[in-house]
Structure formats: C-alpha cells, structure tokens
Amino acid sequence: PPEGNIPSIVEKRIIDDYDDVMARGFSTILFCNGLDDDVYGRSVEDFLRYQFDYPEMFAQAYRKYYEERRIPMLMGGRVCHPLDLLQYYRGINDLIRDLFEEPEKVKAMCEWLSEYEAVIAMHAAARKYGRY
C-alpha cells in the first residue's frame, strides 16, 4: 500500500482443500501450516476457556453495562455470510479464482458453512438466554 496507508486485512490462505474441511470440520484449520506458530503453543485449557469462559465473562460485562446505563448492546449471536468467511479462510484472490474454476465446490462449501454458522449462532443465543 502507499506509504502511511495501513492495510485493513492481511491475507493468508488457511483452507487448502474444501472437501477436507467439509469432511473433517475445522480441525483441519487448527493444524494448518498457514497459522502462526503461537496457535500450536496453546493448551486445551486455553481453547476451552475461549469457547466457554469468555462468552460468559462478556455476557456479565454487557449485562452490567445495560443495568448501569440502560443502553442495550447488540451482542450475543454472531453470524457471518459464508462468502465472507471464505474470503478470510481462502483469501480474496483464491476465492475469486475458485468462483470461476470450481463454482459448485464453493457453493457446497457455502452451504456447509451456513449450517455451521447457524449452529454457532443458536448455541450463542441459547447460552445468552439461559436455554443451554
């Protein structure tokens, strides 16, 4: 980028094989060579804390914020459009090439990601509203 212009995204391909991810899930990403080395140094406890403890801590902080200020915050369930996710996982250049070269594979991956995202959103909403 021009001097003084900070890029908003650094692209690094994380998904190499759509079929592998759809068959084995995101575990293929955890062990991908494209990730930084510090990811491998994390313990199981770190991953569990991020998955279960952090959402509860954020929920408590947001609840306190609302109680003190009476201003609701939009938080609790997040869903991302599948093509948006693929942009991060494949990089925009690879994704665009995939759309032209193997559109059915991209469509299958988007459908797989839609279900994955829906499950994550329902999990977050159930947790937020105490139906977990």
mmCIF file of N, CA and C in Angstrom:
data_model
loop_
_atom_site.group_PDB
_atom_site.id
_atom_site.type_symbol
_atom_site.label_atom_id
_atom_site.label_comp_id
_atom_site.label_asym_id
_atom_site.label_seq_id
_atom_site.Cartn_x
_atom_site.Cartn_y
_atom_site.Cartn_z
ATOM 1 N N PRO A 1 0.841 -1.214 0.000
ATOM 2 C CA PRO A 1 0.000 0.000 0.000
ATOM 3 C C PRO A 1 0.867 1.252 0.000
ATOM 4 N N PRO A 2 0.291 2.368 -0.389
ATOM 5 C CA PRO A 2 1.052 3.619 -0.352
ATOM 6 C C PRO A 2 1.528 3.919 1.066
ATOM 7 N N GLU A 3 2.620 4.654 1.163
ATOM 8 C CA GLU A 3 3.172 4.968 2.477
ATOM 9 C C GLU A 3 2.122 5.665 3.342
ATOM 10 N N GLY A 4 2.013 5.226 4.587
ATOM 11 C CA GLY A 4 1.047 5.812 5.513
ATOM 12 C C GLY A 4 -0.313 5.148 5.466
ATOM 13 N N ASN A 5 -0.536 4.262 4.505
ATOM 14 C CA ASN A 5 -1.811 3.570 4.397
ATOM 15 C C ASN A 5 -1.680 2.202 5.056
ATOM 16 N N ILE A 6 -2.435 1.974 6.097
ATOM 17 C CA ILE A 6 -2.368 0.713 6.820
ATOM 18 C C ILE A 6 -3.394 -0.240 6.215
ATOM 19 N N PRO A 7 -2.955 -1.409 5.748
ATOM 20 C CA PRO A 7 -3.927 -2.352 5.185
ATOM 21 C C PRO A 7 -4.892 -2.842 6.259
ATOM 22 N N SER A 8 -6.142 -3.066 5.861
ATOM 23 C CA SER A 8 -7.148 -3.476 6.838
ATOM 24 C C SER A 8 -7.199 -4.988 7.009
ATOM 25 N N ILE A 9 -6.574 -5.729 6.106
ATOM 26 C CA ILE A 9 -6.606 -7.179 6.225
ATOM 27 C C ILE A 9 -5.317 -7.752 5.647
ATOM 28 N N VAL A 10 -4.785 -8.718 6.330
ATOM 29 C CA VAL A 10 -3.623 -9.438 5.839
ATOM 30 C C VAL A 10 -4.127 -10.796 5.395
ATOM 31 N N GLU A 11 -3.975 -11.093 4.117
ATOM 32 C CA GLU A 11 -4.485 -12.361 3.613
ATOM 33 C C GLU A 11 -3.461 -13.466 3.759
ATOM 34 N N LYS A 12 -3.930 -14.583 4.261
ATOM 35 C CA LYS A 12 -3.118 -15.775 4.363
ATOM 36 C C LYS A 12 -4.058 -16.949 4.181
ATOM 37 N N ARG A 13 -3.808 -17.776 3.186
ATOM 38 C CA ARG A 13 -4.695 -18.909 2.929
ATOM 39 C C ARG A 13 -4.608 -19.889 4.100
ATOM 40 N N ILE A 14 -5.767 -20.196 4.649
ATOM 41 C CA ILE A 14 -5.862 -21.141 5.757
ATOM 42 C C ILE A 14 -6.483 -22.448 5.275
ATOM 43 N N ILE A 15 -7.484 -22.358 4.414
ATOM 44 C CA ILE A 15 -8.119 -23.554 3.865
ATOM 45 C C ILE A 15 -7.466 -23.872 2.525
ATOM 46 N N ASP A 16 -6.904 -25.068 2.417
ATOM 47 C CA ASP A 16 -6.335 -25.518 1.153
ATOM 48 C C ASP A 16 -7.284 -26.429 0.396
ATOM 49 N N ASP A 17 -8.136 -27.141 1.113
ATOM 50 C CA ASP A 17 -8.978 -28.156 0.479
ATOM 51 C C ASP A 17 -10.381 -28.098 1.074
ATOM 52 N N TYR A 18 -11.344 -27.639 0.285
ATOM 53 C CA TYR A 18 -12.726 -27.540 0.745
ATOM 54 C C TYR A 18 -13.255 -28.902 1.220
ATOM 55 N N ASP A 19 -12.985 -29.940 0.429
ATOM 56 C CA ASP A 19 -13.503 -31.271 0.778
ATOM 57 C C ASP A 19 -12.986 -31.739 2.134
ATOM 58 N N ASP A 20 -11.727 -31.465 2.409
ATOM 59 C CA ASP A 20 -11.136 -31.882 3.685
ATOM 60 C C ASP A 20 -11.836 -31.201 4.851
ATOM 61 N N VAL A 21 -12.095 -29.913 4.717
ATOM 62 C CA VAL A 21 -12.764 -29.167 5.793
ATOM 63 C C VAL A 21 -14.196 -29.665 5.973
ATOM 64 N N MET A 22 -14.899 -29.892 4.858
ATOM 65 C CA MET A 22 -16.280 -30.361 4.969
ATOM 66 C C MET A 22 -16.348 -31.780 5.544
ATOM 67 N N ALA A 23 -15.337 -32.583 5.286
ATOM 68 C CA ALA A 23 -15.322 -33.960 5.792
ATOM 69 C C ALA A 23 -14.893 -34.033 7.254
ATOM 70 N N ARG A 24 -13.877 -33.235 7.624
ATOM 71 C CA ARG A 24 -13.324 -33.355 8.977
ATOM 72 C C ARG A 24 -13.622 -32.161 9.872
ATOM 73 N N GLY A 25 -14.252 -31.121 9.336
ATOM 74 C CA GLY A 25 -14.564 -29.950 10.144
ATOM 75 C C GLY A 25 -13.384 -29.001 10.241
ATOM 76 N N PHE A 26 -13.491 -28.068 11.149
ATOM 77 C CA PHE A 26 -12.472 -27.031 11.268
ATOM 78 C C PHE A 26 -11.207 -27.496 11.972
ATOM 79 N N SER A 27 -11.172 -28.752 12.394
ATOM 80 C CA SER A 27 -9.925 -29.269 12.967
ATOM 81 C C SER A 27 -8.812 -29.178 11.933
ATOM 82 N N THR A 28 -9.161 -29.255 10.657
ATOM 83 C CA THR A 28 -8.150 -29.148 9.605
ATOM 84 C C THR A 28 -7.505 -27.764 9.616
ATOM 85 N N ILE A 29 -8.253 -26.763 10.042
ATOM 86 C CA ILE A 29 -7.693 -25.414 10.103
ATOM 87 C C ILE A 29 -6.764 -25.279 11.296
ATOM 88 N N LEU A 30 -7.107 -25.894 12.411
ATOM 89 C CA LEU A 30 -6.260 -25.794 13.602
ATOM 90 C C LEU A 30 -4.863 -26.336 13.355
ATOM 91 N N PHE A 31 -4.743 -27.287 12.463
ATOM 92 C CA PHE A 31 -3.447 -27.903 12.210
ATOM 93 C C PHE A 31 -2.870 -27.499 10.860
ATOM 94 N N CYS A 32 -3.350 -26.395 10.345
ATOM 95 C CA CYS A 32 -2.895 -25.883 9.052
ATOM 96 C C CYS A 32 -1.556 -25.169 9.213
ATOM 97 N N ASN A 33 -0.682 -25.350 8.255
ATOM 98 C CA ASN A 33 0.614 -24.676 8.296
ATOM 99 C C ASN A 33 0.496 -23.172 8.105
ATOM 100 N N GLY A 34 -0.650 -22.697 7.646
ATOM 101 C CA GLY A 34 -0.818 -21.276 7.413
ATOM 102 C C GLY A 34 -1.024 -20.461 8.674
ATOM 103 N N LEU A 35 -1.253 -21.113 9.805
ATOM 104 C CA LEU A 35 -1.473 -20.379 11.039
ATOM 105 C C LEU A 35 -0.157 -20.028 11.713
ATOM 106 N N ASP A 36 -0.193 -19.005 12.528
ATOM 107 C CA ASP A 36 1.001 -18.602 13.263
ATOM 108 C C ASP A 36 1.417 -19.685 14.242
ATOM 109 N N ASP A 37 2.704 -19.736 14.522
ATOM 110 C CA ASP A 37 3.237 -20.762 15.416
ATOM 111 C C ASP A 37 2.655 -20.702 16.821
ATOM 112 N N ASP A 38 2.295 -19.510 17.298
ATOM 113 C CA ASP A 38 1.802 -19.418 18.675
ATOM 114 C C ASP A 38 0.472 -20.134 18.875
ATOM 115 N N VAL A 39 -0.269 -20.401 17.791
ATOM 116 C CA VAL A 39 -1.522 -21.150 17.906
ATOM 117 C C VAL A 39 -1.250 -22.551 18.423
ATOM 118 N N TYR A 40 -0.142 -23.157 17.949
ATOM 119 C CA TYR A 40 0.170 -24.525 18.352
ATOM 120 C C TYR A 40 0.609 -24.603 19.809
ATOM 121 N N GLY A 41 1.053 -23.494 20.372
ATOM 122 C CA GLY A 41 1.507 -23.481 21.755
ATOM 123 C C GLY A 41 0.376 -23.397 22.763
ATOM 124 N N ARG A 42 -0.837 -23.182 22.291
ATOM 125 C CA ARG A 42 -1.972 -23.078 23.203
ATOM 126 C C ARG A 42 -2.343 -24.438 23.762
ATOM 127 N N SER A 43 -2.766 -24.418 24.984
ATOM 128 C CA SER A 43 -3.180 -25.667 25.619
ATOM 129 C C SER A 43 -4.664 -25.922 25.377
ATOM 130 N N VAL A 44 -5.090 -27.115 25.692
ATOM 131 C CA VAL A 44 -6.512 -27.446 25.606
ATOM 132 C C VAL A 44 -7.298 -26.536 26.533
ATOM 133 N N GLU A 45 -6.735 -26.220 27.687
ATOM 134 C CA GLU A 45 -7.409 -25.323 28.634
ATOM 135 C C GLU A 45 -7.640 -23.949 28.017
ATOM 136 N N ASP A 46 -6.662 -23.460 27.240
ATOM 137 C CA ASP A 46 -6.829 -22.165 26.572
ATOM 138 C C ASP A 46 -8.009 -22.196 25.605
ATOM 139 N N PHE A 47 -8.075 -23.266 24.803
ATOM 140 C CA PHE A 47 -9.171 -23.380 23.851
ATOM 141 C C PHE A 47 -10.515 -23.500 24.567
ATOM 142 N N LEU A 48 -10.564 -24.279 25.626
ATOM 143 C CA LEU A 48 -11.812 -24.446 26.384
ATOM 144 C C LEU A 48 -12.226 -23.133 27.039
ATOM 145 N N ARG A 49 -11.263 -22.424 27.574
ATOM 146 C CA ARG A 49 -11.579 -21.132 28.206
ATOM 147 C C ARG A 49 -12.161 -20.171 27.166
ATOM 148 N N TYR A 50 -11.544 -20.101 25.998
ATOM 149 C CA TYR A 50 -12.043 -19.211 24.963
ATOM 150 C C TYR A 50 -13.457 -19.605 24.534
ATOM 151 N N GLN A 51 -13.715 -20.895 24.443
ATOM 152 C CA GLN A 51 -15.017 -21.372 23.983
ATOM 153 C C GLN A 51 -16.115 -21.179 25.028
ATOM 154 N N PHE A 52 -15.793 -21.386 26.309
ATOM 155 C CA PHE A 52 -16.843 -21.399 27.328
ATOM 156 C C PHE A 52 -16.769 -20.258 28.341
ATOM 157 N N ASP A 53 -15.588 -19.897 28.800
ATOM 158 C CA ASP A 53 -15.481 -18.869 29.840
ATOM 159 C C ASP A 53 -15.624 -17.457 29.296
ATOM 160 N N TYR A 54 -14.971 -17.149 28.180
ATOM 161 C CA TYR A 54 -15.035 -15.799 27.637
ATOM 162 C C TYR A 54 -16.454 -15.350 27.328
ATOM 163 N N PRO A 55 -17.265 -16.179 26.660
ATOM 164 C CA PRO A 55 -18.638 -15.711 26.396
ATOM 165 C C PRO A 55 -19.400 -15.361 27.674
ATOM 166 N N GLU A 56 -19.184 -16.118 28.719
ATOM 167 C CA GLU A 56 -19.863 -15.824 29.984
ATOM 168 C C GLU A 56 -19.344 -14.522 30.596
ATOM 169 N N MET A 57 -18.041 -14.292 30.521
ATOM 170 C CA MET A 57 -17.475 -13.045 31.056
ATOM 171 C C MET A 57 -18.003 -11.845 30.273
ATOM 172 N N PHE A 58 -18.058 -11.957 28.923
ATOM 173 C CA PHE A 58 -18.603 -10.874 28.112
ATOM 174 C C PHE A 58 -20.071 -10.650 28.439
ATOM 175 N N ALA A 59 -20.828 -11.717 28.601
ATOM 176 C CA ALA A 59 -22.256 -11.587 28.918
ATOM 177 C C ALA A 59 -22.445 -10.835 30.231
ATOM 178 N N GLN A 60 -21.645 -11.142 31.223
ATOM 179 C CA GLN A 60 -21.742 -10.446 32.514
ATOM 180 C C GLN A 60 -21.394 -8.967 32.362
ATOM 181 N N ALA A 61 -20.368 -8.676 31.595
ATOM 182 C CA ALA A 61 -19.968 -7.277 31.389
ATOM 183 C C ALA A 61 -21.055 -6.503 30.652
ATOM 184 N N TYR A 62 -21.654 -7.106 29.615
ATOM 185 C CA TYR A 62 -22.722 -6.441 28.875
ATOM 186 C C TYR A 62 -23.965 -6.254 29.731
ATOM 187 N N ARG A 63 -24.268 -7.255 30.546
ATOM 188 C CA ARG A 63 -25.418 -7.151 31.452
ATOM 189 C C ARG A 63 -25.212 -5.979 32.423
ATOM 190 N N LYS A 64 -24.023 -5.872 32.995
ATOM 191 C CA LYS A 64 -23.711 -4.788 33.929
ATOM 192 C C LYS A 64 -23.814 -3.433 33.224
ATOM 193 N N TYR A 65 -23.277 -3.352 32.005
ATOM 194 C CA TYR A 65 -23.333 -2.114 31.232
ATOM 195 C C TYR A 65 -24.786 -1.682 31.025
ATOM 196 N N TYR A 66 -25.635 -2.648 30.647
ATOM 197 C CA TYR A 66 -27.044 -2.330 30.425
ATOM 198 C C TYR A 66 -27.721 -1.885 31.724
ATOM 199 N N GLU A 67 -27.456 -2.591 32.807
ATOM 200 C CA GLU A 67 -28.087 -2.248 34.083
ATOM 201 C C GLU A 67 -27.692 -0.853 34.550
ATOM 202 N N GLU A 68 -26.450 -0.465 34.315
ATOM 203 C CA GLU A 68 -25.977 0.846 34.760
ATOM 204 C C GLU A 68 -26.434 1.980 33.847
ATOM 205 N N ARG A 69 -26.472 1.744 32.546
ATOM 206 C CA ARG A 69 -26.737 2.816 31.586
ATOM 207 C C ARG A 69 -28.060 2.700 30.860
ATOM 208 N N ARG A 70 -28.691 1.542 30.943
ATOM 209 C CA ARG A 70 -29.956 1.261 30.252
ATOM 210 C C ARG A 70 -29.817 1.417 28.738
ATOM 211 N N ILE A 71 -28.645 1.131 28.228
ATOM 212 C CA ILE A 71 -28.396 1.165 26.788
ATOM 213 C C ILE A 71 -28.086 -0.271 26.355
ATOM 214 N N PRO A 72 -28.975 -0.869 25.559
ATOM 215 C CA PRO A 72 -28.708 -2.244 25.127
ATOM 216 C C PRO A 72 -27.580 -2.300 24.101
ATOM 217 N N MET A 73 -26.860 -3.376 24.134
ATOM 218 C CA MET A 73 -25.785 -3.579 23.165
ATOM 219 C C MET A 73 -26.146 -4.774 22.290
ATOM 220 N N LEU A 74 -25.847 -4.660 21.029
ATOM 221 C CA LEU A 74 -26.094 -5.756 20.107
ATOM 222 C C LEU A 74 -24.955 -6.761 20.259
ATOM 223 N N MET A 75 -25.238 -7.830 20.965
ATOM 224 C CA MET A 75 -24.213 -8.845 21.202
ATOM 225 C C MET A 75 -24.899 -10.119 21.623
ATOM 226 N N GLY A 76 -24.298 -11.221 21.331
ATOM 227 C CA GLY A 76 -24.852 -12.472 21.798
ATOM 228 C C GLY A 76 -24.806 -13.545 20.746
ATOM 229 N N GLY A 77 -25.263 -13.259 19.571
ATOM 230 C CA GLY A 77 -25.180 -14.212 18.484
ATOM 231 C C GLY A 77 -24.541 -13.537 17.303
ATOM 232 N N ARG A 78 -23.595 -14.199 16.731
ATOM 233 C CA ARG A 78 -22.973 -13.611 15.553
ATOM 234 C C ARG A 78 -23.070 -14.624 14.426
ATOM 235 N N VAL A 79 -23.366 -14.118 13.273
ATOM 236 C CA VAL A 79 -23.435 -14.957 12.091
ATOM 237 C C VAL A 79 -22.722 -14.205 10.986
ATOM 238 N N CYS A 80 -21.976 -14.928 10.215
ATOM 239 C CA CYS A 80 -21.232 -14.316 9.120
ATOM 240 C C CYS A 80 -21.668 -14.963 7.816
ATOM 241 N N HIS A 81 -21.758 -14.190 6.788
ATOM 242 C CA HIS A 81 -22.115 -14.696 5.466
ATOM 243 C C HIS A 81 -21.018 -15.663 5.007
ATOM 244 N N PRO A 82 -21.389 -16.819 4.443
ATOM 245 C CA PRO A 82 -20.392 -17.812 4.061
ATOM 246 C C PRO A 82 -19.289 -17.293 3.133
ATOM 247 N N LEU A 83 -19.648 -16.450 2.164
ATOM 248 C CA LEU A 83 -18.601 -15.932 1.282
ATOM 249 C C LEU A 83 -17.635 -15.033 2.036
ATOM 250 N N ASP A 84 -18.146 -14.340 3.044
ATOM 251 C CA ASP A 84 -17.286 -13.524 3.888
ATOM 252 C C ASP A 84 -16.270 -14.412 4.608
ATOM 253 N N LEU A 85 -16.751 -15.515 5.169
ATOM 254 C CA LEU A 85 -15.846 -16.435 5.850
ATOM 255 C C LEU A 85 -14.816 -17.009 4.891
ATOM 256 N N LEU A 86 -15.268 -17.405 3.710
ATOM 257 C CA LEU A 86 -14.324 -17.970 2.738
ATOM 258 C C LEU A 86 -13.272 -16.953 2.324
ATOM 259 N N GLN A 87 -13.652 -15.682 2.288
ATOM 260 C CA GLN A 87 -12.669 -14.646 1.978
ATOM 261 C C GLN A 87 -11.536 -14.675 2.996
ATOM 262 N N TYR A 88 -11.878 -14.861 4.264
ATOM 263 C CA TYR A 88 -10.856 -14.921 5.310
ATOM 264 C C TYR A 88 -10.070 -16.224 5.252
ATOM 265 N N TYR A 89 -10.766 -17.315 5.004
ATOM 266 C CA TYR A 89 -10.115 -18.626 5.042
ATOM 267 C C TYR A 89 -9.303 -18.937 3.790
ATOM 268 N N ARG A 90 -9.737 -18.427 2.629
ATOM 269 C CA ARG A 90 -9.043 -18.716 1.377
ATOM 270 C C ARG A 90 -8.240 -17.524 0.865
ATOM 271 N N GLY A 91 -8.629 -16.323 1.255
ATOM 272 C CA GLY A 91 -8.039 -15.126 0.666
ATOM 273 C C GLY A 91 -8.897 -14.729 -0.522
ATOM 274 N N ILE A 92 -9.043 -13.452 -0.752
ATOM 275 C CA ILE A 92 -9.958 -12.967 -1.778
ATOM 276 C C ILE A 92 -9.522 -13.424 -3.175
ATOM 277 N N ASN A 93 -8.224 -13.424 -3.456
ATOM 278 C CA ASN A 93 -7.759 -13.833 -4.787
ATOM 279 C C ASN A 93 -8.076 -15.298 -5.065
ATOM 280 N N ASP A 94 -7.786 -16.176 -4.100
ATOM 281 C CA ASP A 94 -8.087 -17.596 -4.290
ATOM 282 C C ASP A 94 -9.589 -17.831 -4.380
ATOM 283 N N LEU A 95 -10.353 -17.120 -3.569
ATOM 284 C CA LEU A 95 -11.805 -17.287 -3.596
ATOM 285 C C LEU A 95 -12.386 -16.882 -4.950
ATOM 286 N N ILE A 96 -11.941 -15.755 -5.475
ATOM 287 C CA ILE A 96 -12.437 -15.303 -6.783
ATOM 288 C C ILE A 96 -12.077 -16.325 -7.864
ATOM 289 N N ARG A 97 -10.853 -16.845 -7.829
ATOM 290 C CA ARG A 97 -10.457 -17.866 -8.797
ATOM 291 C C ARG A 97 -11.331 -19.113 -8.633
ATOM 292 N N ASP A 98 -11.578 -19.516 -7.385
ATOM 293 C CA ASP A 98 -12.432 -20.674 -7.122
ATOM 294 C C ASP A 98 -13.844 -20.472 -7.665
ATOM 295 N N LEU A 99 -14.371 -19.254 -7.539
ATOM 296 C CA LEU A 99 -15.712 -18.972 -8.040
ATOM 297 C C LEU A 99 -15.805 -19.201 -9.549
ATOM 298 N N PHE A 100 -14.714 -18.928 -10.260
ATOM 299 C CA PHE A 100 -14.706 -19.150 -11.699
ATOM 300 C C PHE A 100 -14.363 -20.583 -12.068
ATOM 301 N N GLU A 101 -13.408 -21.184 -11.362
ATOM 302 C CA GLU A 101 -12.913 -22.501 -11.737
ATOM 303 C C GLU A 101 -13.707 -23.661 -11.158
ATOM 304 N N GLU A 102 -14.236 -23.491 -9.958
ATOM 305 C CA GLU A 102 -14.997 -24.579 -9.331
ATOM 306 C C GLU A 102 -16.170 -24.028 -8.519
ATOM 307 N N PRO A 103 -17.126 -23.401 -9.235
ATOM 308 C CA PRO A 103 -18.248 -22.756 -8.544
ATOM 309 C C PRO A 103 -19.094 -23.738 -7.721
ATOM 310 N N GLU A 104 -19.248 -24.970 -8.170
ATOM 311 C CA GLU A 104 -20.047 -25.941 -7.412
ATOM 312 C C GLU A 104 -19.380 -26.285 -6.083
ATOM 313 N N LYS A 105 -18.051 -26.316 -6.055
ATOM 314 C CA LYS A 105 -17.314 -26.595 -4.820
ATOM 315 C C LYS A 105 -17.492 -25.440 -3.832
ATOM 316 N N VAL A 106 -17.432 -24.211 -4.345
ATOM 317 C CA VAL A 106 -17.641 -23.034 -3.491
ATOM 318 C C VAL A 106 -19.073 -23.036 -2.961
ATOM 319 N N LYS A 107 -20.025 -23.367 -3.805
ATOM 320 C CA LYS A 107 -21.432 -23.425 -3.369
ATOM 321 C C LYS A 107 -21.607 -24.474 -2.276
ATOM 322 N N ALA A 108 -21.010 -25.651 -2.455
ATOM 323 C CA ALA A 108 -21.109 -26.712 -1.435
ATOM 324 C C ALA A 108 -20.485 -26.257 -0.125
ATOM 325 N N MET A 109 -19.346 -25.581 -0.222
ATOM 326 C CA MET A 109 -18.681 -25.099 0.994
ATOM 327 C C MET A 109 -19.530 -24.027 1.671
ATOM 328 N N CYS A 110 -20.164 -23.157 0.888
ATOM 329 C CA CYS A 110 -21.032 -22.120 1.461
ATOM 330 C C CYS A 110 -22.227 -22.743 2.175
ATOM 331 N N GLU A 111 -22.797 -23.780 1.591
ATOM 332 C CA GLU A 111 -23.916 -24.457 2.253
ATOM 333 C C GLU A 111 -23.456 -25.102 3.554
ATOM 334 N N TRP A 112 -22.282 -25.711 3.537
ATOM 335 C CA TRP A 112 -21.719 -26.329 4.743
ATOM 336 C C TRP A 112 -21.472 -25.257 5.804
ATOM 337 N N LEU A 113 -20.888 -24.133 5.391
ATOM 338 C CA LEU A 113 -20.615 -23.042 6.331
ATOM 339 C C LEU A 113 -21.899 -22.432 6.881
ATOM 340 N N SER A 114 -22.959 -22.365 6.067
ATOM 341 C CA SER A 114 -24.240 -21.818 6.540
ATOM 342 C C SER A 114 -24.767 -22.633 7.705
ATOM 343 N N GLU A 115 -24.716 -23.938 7.576
ATOM 344 C CA GLU A 115 -25.176 -24.791 8.671
ATOM 345 C C GLU A 115 -24.283 -24.621 9.889
ATOM 346 N N TYR A 116 -22.989 -24.575 9.671
ATOM 347 C CA TYR A 116 -22.036 -24.384 10.769
ATOM 348 C C TYR A 116 -22.318 -23.070 11.500
ATOM 349 N N GLU A 117 -22.483 -22.003 10.749
ATOM 350 C CA GLU A 117 -22.755 -20.693 11.349
ATOM 351 C C GLU A 117 -24.091 -20.684 12.095
ATOM 352 N N ALA A 118 -25.101 -21.344 11.552
ATOM 353 C CA ALA A 118 -26.408 -21.397 12.220
ATOM 354 C C ALA A 118 -26.295 -22.103 13.563
ATOM 355 N N VAL A 119 -25.538 -23.186 13.607
ATOM 356 C CA VAL A 119 -25.352 -23.920 14.870
ATOM 357 C C VAL A 119 -24.622 -23.042 15.883
ATOM 358 N N ILE A 120 -23.580 -22.340 15.447
ATOM 359 C CA ILE A 120 -22.840 -21.443 16.349
ATOM 360 C C ILE A 120 -23.761 -20.343 16.875
ATOM 361 N N ALA A 121 -24.572 -19.749 15.993
ATOM 362 C CA ALA A 121 -25.481 -18.675 16.413
ATOM 363 C C ALA A 121 -26.530 -19.191 17.400
ATOM 364 N N MET A 122 -27.084 -20.364 17.133
ATOM 365 C CA MET A 122 -28.083 -20.927 18.054
ATOM 366 C C MET A 122 -27.454 -21.252 19.404
ATOM 367 N N HIS A 123 -26.231 -21.744 19.376
ATOM 368 C CA HIS A 123 -25.514 -22.039 20.624
ATOM 369 C C HIS A 123 -25.324 -20.752 21.440
ATOM 370 N N ALA A 124 -24.896 -19.699 20.763
ATOM 371 C CA ALA A 124 -24.671 -18.422 21.453
ATOM 372 C C ALA A 124 -25.977 -17.853 21.991
ATOM 373 N N ALA A 125 -27.041 -17.921 21.203
ATOM 374 C CA ALA A 125 -28.337 -17.386 21.647
ATOM 375 C C ALA A 125 -28.893 -18.195 22.809
ATOM 376 N N ALA A 126 -28.769 -19.516 22.750
ATOM 377 C CA ALA A 126 -29.253 -20.357 23.837
ATOM 378 C C ALA A 126 -28.477 -20.061 25.111
ATOM 379 N N ARG A 127 -27.196 -19.863 24.978
ATOM 380 C CA ARG A 127 -26.351 -19.558 26.135
ATOM 381 C C ARG A 127 -26.734 -18.191 26.721
ATOM 382 N N LYS A 128 -26.972 -17.231 25.824
ATOM 383 C CA LYS A 128 -27.294 -15.865 26.274
ATOM 384 C C LYS A 128 -28.616 -15.848 27.034
ATOM 385 N N TYR A 129 -29.582 -16.602 26.556
ATOM 386 C CA TYR A 129 -30.904 -16.562 27.154
ATOM 387 C C TYR A 129 -31.154 -17.696 28.140
ATOM 388 N N GLY A 130 -30.078 -18.367 28.560
ATOM 389 C CA GLY A 130 -30.194 -19.369 29.601
ATOM 390 C C GLY A 130 -30.905 -20.643 29.207
ATOM 391 N N ARG A 131 -30.941 -20.928 27.944
ATOM 392 C CA ARG A 131 -31.601 -22.165 27.484
ATOM 393 C C ARG A 131 -30.559 -23.153 27.001
ATOM 394 N N TYR A 132 -29.502 -23.257 27.748
ATOM 395 C CA TYR A 132 -28.373 -24.091 27.353
ATOM 396 C C TYR A 132 -28.255 -25.289 28.233
#
